Short mmCIF file of C-alpha atoms and ligand atoms in Angstrom, two decimals:
data_model
loop_
_atom_site.label_atom_id
_atom_site.label_comp_id
_atom_site.label_asym_id
_atom_site.label_seq_id
_atom_site.Cartn_x
_atom_site.Cartn_y
_atom_site.Cartn_z
CA MET M 1 -55.55 -177.03 70.88
CA LYS M 2 -57.07 -173.59 71.28
CA ASP M 3 -60.47 -173.21 72.82
CA TYR M 4 -62.82 -172.20 70.03
CA ARG M 5 -66.05 -172.38 72.11
CA GLU M 6 -66.38 -168.68 72.65
CA VAL M 7 -65.68 -167.72 69.06
CA LEU M 8 -68.13 -170.34 67.74
CA LYS M 9 -70.73 -169.09 70.12
CA SER M 10 -70.23 -165.54 68.86
CA TYR M 11 -71.13 -166.90 65.41
CA ASN M 12 -74.19 -168.76 66.79
CA LEU M 13 -72.55 -172.07 66.06
CA LYS M 14 -72.69 -175.06 68.46
CA ALA M 15 -69.22 -176.06 69.61
CA THR M 16 -69.15 -179.71 68.86
CA PRO M 17 -65.87 -181.66 69.30
CA GLN M 18 -65.84 -182.30 65.50
CA ARG M 19 -66.19 -178.64 64.73
CA MET M 20 -63.49 -177.64 67.16
CA TYR M 21 -61.09 -180.10 65.59
CA MET M 22 -62.01 -178.89 62.12
CA ILE M 23 -61.28 -175.34 63.04
CA ASP M 24 -58.00 -176.34 64.57
CA GLU M 25 -56.97 -178.14 61.39
CA ILE M 26 -58.00 -175.21 59.25
CA GLU M 27 -56.15 -172.74 61.37
CA LYS M 28 -52.99 -174.87 61.45
CA SER M 29 -52.91 -175.27 57.61
CA GLY M 30 -54.13 -171.81 56.81
CA HIS M 31 -56.08 -173.15 53.82
CA ILE M 32 -57.23 -176.69 53.49
CA ASP M 33 -59.28 -178.62 50.94
CA ILE M 34 -61.98 -181.05 51.79
CA ASP M 35 -59.95 -184.19 51.15
CA ASN M 36 -57.12 -183.20 53.47
CA LEU M 37 -59.51 -182.04 56.12
CA TYR M 38 -61.47 -185.34 55.92
CA GLU M 39 -58.33 -187.43 56.14
CA SER M 40 -57.12 -185.72 59.27
CA LEU M 41 -60.52 -185.81 60.88
CA LYS M 42 -60.76 -189.55 60.23
CA ASN M 43 -57.74 -190.05 62.50
CA ILE M 44 -59.67 -188.63 65.40
CA PHE M 45 -63.23 -189.53 64.48
CA PRO M 46 -63.01 -192.81 62.54
CA TYR M 47 -66.72 -192.92 61.81
CA ILE M 48 -67.14 -189.38 60.51
CA SER M 49 -68.54 -189.23 56.94
CA LEU M 50 -67.54 -186.88 54.19
CA ALA M 51 -71.14 -185.69 54.15
CA THR M 52 -70.85 -184.60 57.76
CA VAL M 53 -67.70 -182.73 57.06
CA TYR M 54 -69.33 -180.96 54.13
CA LYS M 55 -72.41 -180.14 56.22
CA ASN M 56 -70.34 -178.64 59.01
CA ILE M 57 -68.19 -176.67 56.58
CA ASN M 58 -71.19 -175.27 54.80
CA SER M 59 -72.97 -174.15 57.98
CA MET M 60 -69.76 -172.43 59.13
CA ILE M 61 -69.50 -170.74 55.73
CA ASP M 62 -73.14 -169.64 55.99
CA ASN M 63 -72.47 -167.99 59.37
CA GLY M 64 -69.45 -166.23 57.99
CA PHE M 65 -67.01 -168.08 60.25
CA LEU M 66 -65.29 -169.79 57.36
CA THR M 67 -64.48 -168.54 53.83
CA GLU M 68 -64.36 -170.67 50.75
CA VAL M 69 -61.45 -169.93 48.49
CA LYS M 70 -62.18 -170.98 44.92
CA ILE M 71 -59.26 -171.98 42.74
CA PRO M 72 -59.81 -172.52 39.03
CA LYS M 73 -59.59 -176.23 38.06
CA HIS M 74 -58.83 -177.20 41.63
CA LYS M 75 -60.79 -178.04 44.74
CA ALA M 76 -61.83 -175.13 46.83
CA ARG M 77 -59.87 -174.52 50.07
CA TYR M 78 -61.33 -173.26 53.29
CA GLU M 79 -59.91 -170.70 55.63
CA LEU M 80 -60.97 -168.87 58.79
CA SER M 81 -62.61 -165.60 57.77
CA LYS M 82 -60.25 -162.66 58.08
CA ASP M 83 -59.75 -159.27 56.57
CA SER M 84 -60.19 -159.34 52.82
CA HIS M 85 -57.16 -160.36 50.97
CA ALA M 86 -56.09 -161.88 47.66
CA HIS M 87 -54.38 -165.24 47.11
CA LEU M 88 -51.31 -166.50 45.45
CA PHE M 89 -51.57 -170.01 44.01
CA CYS M 90 -48.55 -172.02 42.94
CA THR M 91 -49.52 -174.12 39.90
CA LYS M 92 -46.55 -176.48 40.52
CA CYS M 93 -46.98 -177.46 44.09
CA GLY M 94 -50.51 -176.28 44.84
CA LYS M 95 -49.43 -174.03 47.69
CA LEU M 96 -51.93 -171.22 48.52
CA GLU M 97 -50.79 -168.12 50.23
CA ASP M 98 -52.50 -164.91 51.43
CA VAL M 99 -51.44 -161.60 49.94
CA LYS M 100 -52.55 -158.17 51.10
CA ILE M 101 -54.23 -156.12 48.53
CA ASP M 102 -56.09 -152.82 48.51
CA ASP M 103 -59.30 -154.39 47.20
CA ALA M 104 -61.44 -151.49 48.50
CA TRP M 105 -59.69 -149.23 46.01
CA ILE M 106 -60.16 -151.72 43.20
CA SER M 107 -63.85 -152.46 43.87
CA ASN M 108 -64.64 -148.76 44.30
CA ASN M 109 -63.24 -148.07 40.86
CA ILE M 110 -64.87 -151.03 39.24
CA SER M 111 -68.17 -150.06 40.88
CA LYS M 112 -67.84 -146.46 39.62
CA GLU M 113 -67.08 -147.57 36.10
CA SER M 114 -69.63 -150.41 35.78
CA GLY M 115 -72.40 -149.13 38.04
CA TYR M 116 -72.33 -152.50 39.79
CA ASN M 117 -72.92 -152.66 43.54
CA ILE M 118 -69.86 -154.85 44.36
CA THR M 119 -70.56 -157.27 47.21
CA ASN M 120 -67.60 -159.62 47.09
CA THR M 121 -64.11 -159.67 45.69
CA LEU M 122 -62.25 -162.83 44.86
CA ILE M 123 -58.77 -162.34 43.54
CA THR M 124 -56.38 -165.18 43.03
CA PHE M 125 -52.96 -164.87 41.25
CA GLU M 126 -51.54 -167.93 39.74
CA GLY M 127 -47.84 -168.52 39.31
CA VAL M 128 -44.79 -170.49 40.41
CA CYS M 129 -43.54 -170.04 43.95
CA PRO M 130 -39.81 -169.31 44.59
CA PRO M 131 -38.95 -172.87 45.84
CA CYS M 132 -40.55 -174.38 42.68
CA GLN M 133 -38.65 -171.87 40.51
CA LYS M 134 -35.42 -173.09 42.05
CA LYS M 135 -36.34 -176.72 41.30
CA GLU M 136 -37.16 -175.75 37.73
CA SER M 137 -33.86 -174.04 37.04
CA ARG M 138 -31.83 -176.93 38.33
ZN1 LIG H 201 -44.70 -174.15 44.44
ZN1 LIG H 202 -56.48 -166.73 52.54
#
């Protein structure tokens, strides 16, 4: 497991063993929902409660260390904050992938047209991933 103490410190977050393990799980999976995260944490910390997991997640979101990815009609997934990007969501298998997008260009134009001061961009494309397409055509 990587040592996340320094990076947690840089976000003013205490490096508890639970948090370190959470981050490791999130990094390994890329994007994880609360149920899967909770399940894997229970293997290591049998007495951890769902409320504790939520509390930790929320404080890491507040500090900007984690980002919540909202998916319509599905549970949110969590990821380590990185450069802004859009998401591809497979409606068949639930896979969530990152996709690079020039969102600065989009928000600049929207801002110009609407007069809004854009502070956040959330873009998620829904569709069917290549492996699921293959299964369908069989
Ligand atoms: Zn799929
Ligand atoms: Zn992402």
